[in-house]
CSV table of N, CA and C in Angstrom, one decimal:
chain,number,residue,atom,x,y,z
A,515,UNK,N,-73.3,-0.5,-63.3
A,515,UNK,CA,-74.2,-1.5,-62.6
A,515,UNK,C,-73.5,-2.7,-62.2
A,516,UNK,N,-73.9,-3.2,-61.2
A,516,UNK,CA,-73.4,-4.6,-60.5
A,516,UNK,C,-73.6,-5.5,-61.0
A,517,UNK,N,-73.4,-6.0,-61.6
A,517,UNK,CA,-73.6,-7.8,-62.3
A,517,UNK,C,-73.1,-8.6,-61.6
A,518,UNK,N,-72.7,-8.7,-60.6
A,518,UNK,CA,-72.6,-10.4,-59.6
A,518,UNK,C,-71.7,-9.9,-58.9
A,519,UNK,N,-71.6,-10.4,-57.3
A,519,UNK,CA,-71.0,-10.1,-56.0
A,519,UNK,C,-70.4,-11.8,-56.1
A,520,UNK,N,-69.0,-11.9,-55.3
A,520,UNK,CA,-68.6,-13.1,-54.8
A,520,UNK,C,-67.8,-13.1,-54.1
A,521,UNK,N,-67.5,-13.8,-52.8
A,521,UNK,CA,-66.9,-14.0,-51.7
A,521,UNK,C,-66.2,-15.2,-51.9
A,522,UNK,N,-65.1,-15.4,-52.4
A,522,UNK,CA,-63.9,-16.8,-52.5
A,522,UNK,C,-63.0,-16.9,-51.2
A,523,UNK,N,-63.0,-18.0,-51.1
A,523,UNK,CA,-61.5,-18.1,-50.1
A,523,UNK,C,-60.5,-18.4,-50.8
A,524,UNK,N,-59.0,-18.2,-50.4
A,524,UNK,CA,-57.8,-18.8,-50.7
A,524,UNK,C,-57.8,-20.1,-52.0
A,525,UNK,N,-58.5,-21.0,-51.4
A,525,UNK,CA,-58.2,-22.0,-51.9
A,525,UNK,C,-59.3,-22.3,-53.6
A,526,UNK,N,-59.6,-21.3,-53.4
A,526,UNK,CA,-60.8,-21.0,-54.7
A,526,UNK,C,-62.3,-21.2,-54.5
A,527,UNK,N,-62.6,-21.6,-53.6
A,527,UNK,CA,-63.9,-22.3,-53.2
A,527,UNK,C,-64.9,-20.8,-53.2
A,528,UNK,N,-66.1,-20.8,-53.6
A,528,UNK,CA,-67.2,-19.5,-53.7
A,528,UNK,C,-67.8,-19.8,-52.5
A,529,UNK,N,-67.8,-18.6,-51.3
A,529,UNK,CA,-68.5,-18.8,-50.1
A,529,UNK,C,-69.7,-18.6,-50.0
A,530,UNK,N,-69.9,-17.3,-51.3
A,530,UNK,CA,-71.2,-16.3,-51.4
A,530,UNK,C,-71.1,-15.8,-52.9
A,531,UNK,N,-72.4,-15.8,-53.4
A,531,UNK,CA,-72.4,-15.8,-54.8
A,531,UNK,C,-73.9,-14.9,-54.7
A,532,UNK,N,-73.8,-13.8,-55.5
A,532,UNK,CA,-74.7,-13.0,-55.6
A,532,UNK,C,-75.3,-12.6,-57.1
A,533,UNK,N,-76.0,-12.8,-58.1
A,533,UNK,CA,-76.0,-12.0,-59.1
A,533,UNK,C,-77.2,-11.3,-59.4
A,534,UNK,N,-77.0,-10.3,-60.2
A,534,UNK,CA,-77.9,-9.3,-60.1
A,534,UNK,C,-78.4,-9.3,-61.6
A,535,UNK,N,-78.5,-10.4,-62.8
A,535,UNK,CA,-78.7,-10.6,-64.0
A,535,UNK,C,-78.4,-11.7,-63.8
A,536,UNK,N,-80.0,-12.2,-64.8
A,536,UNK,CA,-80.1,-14.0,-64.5
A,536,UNK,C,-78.8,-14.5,-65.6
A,537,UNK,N,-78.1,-15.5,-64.8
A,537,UNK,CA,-77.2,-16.1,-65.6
A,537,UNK,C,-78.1,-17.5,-65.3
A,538,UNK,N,-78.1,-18.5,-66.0
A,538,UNK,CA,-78.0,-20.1,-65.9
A,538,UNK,C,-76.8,-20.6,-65.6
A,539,UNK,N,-77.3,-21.7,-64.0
A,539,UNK,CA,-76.5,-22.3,-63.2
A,539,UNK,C,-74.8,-23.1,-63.6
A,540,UNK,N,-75.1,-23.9,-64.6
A,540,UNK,CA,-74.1,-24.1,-65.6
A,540,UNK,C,-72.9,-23.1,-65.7
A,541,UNK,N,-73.7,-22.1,-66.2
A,541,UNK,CA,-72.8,-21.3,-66.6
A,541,UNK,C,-71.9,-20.1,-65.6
A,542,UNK,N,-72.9,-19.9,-64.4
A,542,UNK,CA,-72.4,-19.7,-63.3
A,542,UNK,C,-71.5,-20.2,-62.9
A,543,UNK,N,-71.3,-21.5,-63.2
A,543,UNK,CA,-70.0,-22.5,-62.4
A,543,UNK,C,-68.7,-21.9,-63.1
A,544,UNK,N,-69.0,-21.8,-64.2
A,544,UNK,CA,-67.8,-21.6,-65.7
A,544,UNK,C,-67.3,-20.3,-65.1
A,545,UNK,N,-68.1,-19.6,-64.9
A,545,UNK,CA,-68.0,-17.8,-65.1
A,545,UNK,C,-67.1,-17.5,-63.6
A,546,UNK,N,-67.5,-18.4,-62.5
A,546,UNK,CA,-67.0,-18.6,-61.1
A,546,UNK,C,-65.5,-18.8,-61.3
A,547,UNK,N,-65.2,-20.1,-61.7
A,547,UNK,CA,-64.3,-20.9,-61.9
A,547,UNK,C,-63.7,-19.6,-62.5
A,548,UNK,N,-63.2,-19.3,-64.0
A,548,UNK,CA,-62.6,-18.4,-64.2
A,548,UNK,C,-62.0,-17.2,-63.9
A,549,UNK,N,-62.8,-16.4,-63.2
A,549,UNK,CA,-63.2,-15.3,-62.2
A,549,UNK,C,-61.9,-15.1,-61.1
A,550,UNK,N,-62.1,-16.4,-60.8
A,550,UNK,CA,-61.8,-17.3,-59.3
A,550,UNK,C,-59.9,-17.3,-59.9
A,551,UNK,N,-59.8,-17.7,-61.1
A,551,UNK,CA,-58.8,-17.8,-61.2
A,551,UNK,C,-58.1,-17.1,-61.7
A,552,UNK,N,-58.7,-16.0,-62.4
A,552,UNK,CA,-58.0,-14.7,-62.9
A,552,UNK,C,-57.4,-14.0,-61.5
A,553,UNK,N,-58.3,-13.8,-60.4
A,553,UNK,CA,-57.9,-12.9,-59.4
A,553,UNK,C,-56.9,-13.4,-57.7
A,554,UNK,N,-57.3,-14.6,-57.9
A,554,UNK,CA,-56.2,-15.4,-57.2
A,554,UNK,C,-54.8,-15.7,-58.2
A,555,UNK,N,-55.1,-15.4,-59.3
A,555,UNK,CA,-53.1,-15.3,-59.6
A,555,UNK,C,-52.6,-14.4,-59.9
A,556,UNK,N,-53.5,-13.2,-59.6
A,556,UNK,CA,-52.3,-12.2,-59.2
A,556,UNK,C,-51.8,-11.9,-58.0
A,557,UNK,N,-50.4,-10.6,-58.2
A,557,UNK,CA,-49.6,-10.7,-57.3
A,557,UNK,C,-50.5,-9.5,-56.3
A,558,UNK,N,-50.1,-9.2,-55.1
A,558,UNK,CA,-50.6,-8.0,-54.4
A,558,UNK,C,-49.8,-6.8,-54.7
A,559,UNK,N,-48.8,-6.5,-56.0
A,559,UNK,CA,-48.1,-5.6,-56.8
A,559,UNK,C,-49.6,-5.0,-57.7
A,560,UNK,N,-50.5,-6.0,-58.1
A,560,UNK,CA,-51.1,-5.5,-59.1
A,560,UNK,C,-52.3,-4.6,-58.6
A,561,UNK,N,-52.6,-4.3,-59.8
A,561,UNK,CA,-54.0,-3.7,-59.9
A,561,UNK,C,-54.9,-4.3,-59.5
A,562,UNK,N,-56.1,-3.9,-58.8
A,562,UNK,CA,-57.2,-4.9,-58.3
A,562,UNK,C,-58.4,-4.9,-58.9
A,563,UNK,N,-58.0,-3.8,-60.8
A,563,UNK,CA,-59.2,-4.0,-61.9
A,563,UNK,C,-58.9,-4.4,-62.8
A,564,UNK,N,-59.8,-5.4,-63.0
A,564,UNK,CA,-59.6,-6.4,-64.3
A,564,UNK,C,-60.1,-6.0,-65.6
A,565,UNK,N,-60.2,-6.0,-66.6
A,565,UNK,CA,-61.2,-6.4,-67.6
A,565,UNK,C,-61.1,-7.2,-68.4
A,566,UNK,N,-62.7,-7.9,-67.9
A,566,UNK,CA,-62.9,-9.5,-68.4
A,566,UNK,C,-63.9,-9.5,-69.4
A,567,UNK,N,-63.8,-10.1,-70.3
A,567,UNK,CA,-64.8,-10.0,-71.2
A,567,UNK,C,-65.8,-8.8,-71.3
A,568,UNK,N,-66.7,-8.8,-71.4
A,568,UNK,CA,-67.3,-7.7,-71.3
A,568,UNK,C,-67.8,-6.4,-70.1
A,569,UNK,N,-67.2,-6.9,-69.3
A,569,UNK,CA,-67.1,-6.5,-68.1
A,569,UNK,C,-66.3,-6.5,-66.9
A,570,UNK,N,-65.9,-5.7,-66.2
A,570,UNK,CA,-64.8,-5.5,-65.5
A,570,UNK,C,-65.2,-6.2,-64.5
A,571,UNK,N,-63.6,-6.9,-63.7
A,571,UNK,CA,-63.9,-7.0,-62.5
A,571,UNK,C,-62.7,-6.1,-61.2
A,572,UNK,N,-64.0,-6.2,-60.1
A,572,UNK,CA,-63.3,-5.5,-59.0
A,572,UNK,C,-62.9,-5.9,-57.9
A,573,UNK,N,-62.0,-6.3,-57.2
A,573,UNK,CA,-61.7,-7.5,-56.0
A,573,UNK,C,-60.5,-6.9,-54.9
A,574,UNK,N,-60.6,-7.3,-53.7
A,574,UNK,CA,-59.5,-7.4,-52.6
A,574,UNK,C,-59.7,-8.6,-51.8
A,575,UNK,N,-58.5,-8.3,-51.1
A,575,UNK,CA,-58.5,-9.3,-50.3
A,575,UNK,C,-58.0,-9.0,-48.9
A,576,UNK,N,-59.0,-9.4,-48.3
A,576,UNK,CA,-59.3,-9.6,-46.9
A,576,UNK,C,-58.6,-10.9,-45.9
A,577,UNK,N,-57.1,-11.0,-46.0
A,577,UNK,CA,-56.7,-12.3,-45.2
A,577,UNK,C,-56.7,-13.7,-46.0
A,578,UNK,N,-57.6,-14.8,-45.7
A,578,UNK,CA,-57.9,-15.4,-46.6
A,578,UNK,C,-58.9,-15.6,-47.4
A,579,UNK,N,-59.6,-14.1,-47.5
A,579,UNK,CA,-60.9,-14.0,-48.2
A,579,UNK,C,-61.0,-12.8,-49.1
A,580,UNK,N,-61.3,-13.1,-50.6
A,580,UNK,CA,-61.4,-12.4,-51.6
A,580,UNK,C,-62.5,-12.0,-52.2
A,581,UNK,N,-63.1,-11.0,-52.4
A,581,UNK,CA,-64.3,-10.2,-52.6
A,581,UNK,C,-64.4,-9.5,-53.7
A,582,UNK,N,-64.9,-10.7,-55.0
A,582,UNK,CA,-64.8,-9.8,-56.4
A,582,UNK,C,-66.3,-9.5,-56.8
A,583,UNK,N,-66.5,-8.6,-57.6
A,583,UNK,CA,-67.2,-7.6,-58.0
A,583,UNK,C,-67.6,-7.4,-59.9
A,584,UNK,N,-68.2,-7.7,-60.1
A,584,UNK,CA,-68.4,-7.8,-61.8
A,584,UNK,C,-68.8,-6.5,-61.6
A,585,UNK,N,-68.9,-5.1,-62.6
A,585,UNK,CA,-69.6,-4.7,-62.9
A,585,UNK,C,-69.3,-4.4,-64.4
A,586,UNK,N,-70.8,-3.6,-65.3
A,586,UNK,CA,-70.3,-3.1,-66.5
A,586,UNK,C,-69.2,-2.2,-66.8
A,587,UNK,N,-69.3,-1.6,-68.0
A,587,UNK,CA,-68.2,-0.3,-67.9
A,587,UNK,C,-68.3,0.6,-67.4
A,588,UNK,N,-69.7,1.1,-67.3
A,588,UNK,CA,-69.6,2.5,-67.4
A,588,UNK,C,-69.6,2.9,-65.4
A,589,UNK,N,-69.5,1.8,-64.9
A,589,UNK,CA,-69.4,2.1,-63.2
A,589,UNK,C,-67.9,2.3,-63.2
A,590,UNK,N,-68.1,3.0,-61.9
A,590,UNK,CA,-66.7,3.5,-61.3
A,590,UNK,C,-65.9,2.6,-60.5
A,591,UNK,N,-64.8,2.4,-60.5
A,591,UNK,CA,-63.9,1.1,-60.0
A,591,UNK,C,-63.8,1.5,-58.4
A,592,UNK,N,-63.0,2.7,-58.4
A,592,UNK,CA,-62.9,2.8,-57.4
A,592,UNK,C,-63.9,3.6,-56.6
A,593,UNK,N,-65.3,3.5,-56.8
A,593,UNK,CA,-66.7,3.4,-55.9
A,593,UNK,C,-67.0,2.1,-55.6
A,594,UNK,N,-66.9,0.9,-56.4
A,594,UNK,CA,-66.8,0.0,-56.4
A,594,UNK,C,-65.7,-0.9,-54.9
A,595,UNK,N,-64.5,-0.7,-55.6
A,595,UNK,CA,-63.7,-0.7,-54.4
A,595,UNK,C,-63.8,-0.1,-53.0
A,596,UNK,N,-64.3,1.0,-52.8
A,596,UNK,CA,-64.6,1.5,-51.5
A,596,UNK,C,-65.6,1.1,-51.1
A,597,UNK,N,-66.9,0.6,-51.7
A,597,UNK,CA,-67.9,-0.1,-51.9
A,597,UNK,C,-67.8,-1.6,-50.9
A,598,UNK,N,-66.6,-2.0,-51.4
A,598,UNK,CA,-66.3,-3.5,-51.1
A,598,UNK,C,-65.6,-3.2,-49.4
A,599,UNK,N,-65.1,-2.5,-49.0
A,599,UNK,CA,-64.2,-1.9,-48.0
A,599,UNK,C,-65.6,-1.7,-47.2
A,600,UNK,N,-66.4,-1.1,-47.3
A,600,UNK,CA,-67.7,-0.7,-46.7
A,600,UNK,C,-68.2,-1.9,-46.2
A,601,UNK,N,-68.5,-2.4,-47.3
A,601,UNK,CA,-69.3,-3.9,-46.8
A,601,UNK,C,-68.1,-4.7,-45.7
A,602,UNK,N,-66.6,-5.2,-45.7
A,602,UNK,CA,-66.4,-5.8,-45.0
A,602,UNK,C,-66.4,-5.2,-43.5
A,603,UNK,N,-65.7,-3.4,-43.5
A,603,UNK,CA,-66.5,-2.8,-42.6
A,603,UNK,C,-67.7,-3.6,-41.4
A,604,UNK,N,-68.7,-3.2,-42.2
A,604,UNK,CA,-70.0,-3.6,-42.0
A,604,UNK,C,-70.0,-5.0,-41.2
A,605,UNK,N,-69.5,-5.9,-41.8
A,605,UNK,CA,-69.6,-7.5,-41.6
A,605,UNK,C,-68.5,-7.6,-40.2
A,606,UNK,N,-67.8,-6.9,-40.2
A,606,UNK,CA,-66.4,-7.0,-39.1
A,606,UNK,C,-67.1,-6.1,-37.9
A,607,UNK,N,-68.0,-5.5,-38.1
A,607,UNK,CA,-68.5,-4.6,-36.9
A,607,UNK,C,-69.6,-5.8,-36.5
A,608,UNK,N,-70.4,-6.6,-37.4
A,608,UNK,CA,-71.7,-7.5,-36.7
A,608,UNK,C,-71.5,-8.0,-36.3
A,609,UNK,N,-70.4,-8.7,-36.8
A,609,UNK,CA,-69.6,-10.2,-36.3
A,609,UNK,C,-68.8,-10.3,-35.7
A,610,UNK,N,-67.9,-9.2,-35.9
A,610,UNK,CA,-66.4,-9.2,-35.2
A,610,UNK,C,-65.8,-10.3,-35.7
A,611,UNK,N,-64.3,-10.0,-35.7
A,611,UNK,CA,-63.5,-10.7,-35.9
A,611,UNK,C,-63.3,-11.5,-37.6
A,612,UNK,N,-64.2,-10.3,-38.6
A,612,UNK,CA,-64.0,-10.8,-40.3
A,612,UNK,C,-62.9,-10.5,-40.5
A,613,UNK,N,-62.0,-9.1,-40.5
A,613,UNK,CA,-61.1,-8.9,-40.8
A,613,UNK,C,-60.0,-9.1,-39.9
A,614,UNK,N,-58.8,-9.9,-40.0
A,614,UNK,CA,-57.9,-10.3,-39.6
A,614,UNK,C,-56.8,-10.4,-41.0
A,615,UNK,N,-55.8,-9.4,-40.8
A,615,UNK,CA,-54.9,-9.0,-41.7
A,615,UNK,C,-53.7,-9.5,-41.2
């Protein structure tokens, strides 16, 4: 299951923040911030699945935009990941010009 969608730029900043289990706001910021910081310091050598506390995360990056993915354990990473490929897809066909590599 999905527990929270987020769209970061480069510089850490949350563009788009989705959750699908009520967190309190507070604690949203904490859980962002962290999040934000685990997957912007890795290298593009690494693996793009995390596990974070009780739940894995799933993320790429799109130029200067990074698209992570909470879900629990028992989902599939890499449905998840094609998942995320799908959606920028999607956003790059409406709008044109999302993905720029």
């Amino acid at each position: 299951m999905i527990k929270f969608f987020l769209m970061v730029n480069k510089q850490g900043q949350t563009r788009l923040s989705r959750y699908y289990e009520h967190v309190e706001i507070n604690k949203r910021t904490m859980l962002e911030a962290e999040v934000i910081k685990n997957c912007l310091s890795r290298s593009k050598d690494q693996c793009s699945f995390i596990e974070y506390k009780d739940f894995k995360l799933v993320y790429r990056q799109y130029a200067a935009l990074f698209i992570v993915v909470g879900i629990n354990e028992t989902e599939n990473e890499m449905a998840v990941y094609e998942l995320i490929h799908n959606f920028v897809e999607v956003l790059d066909k409406y709008f044109s010009r999302v993905v720029r590599h």
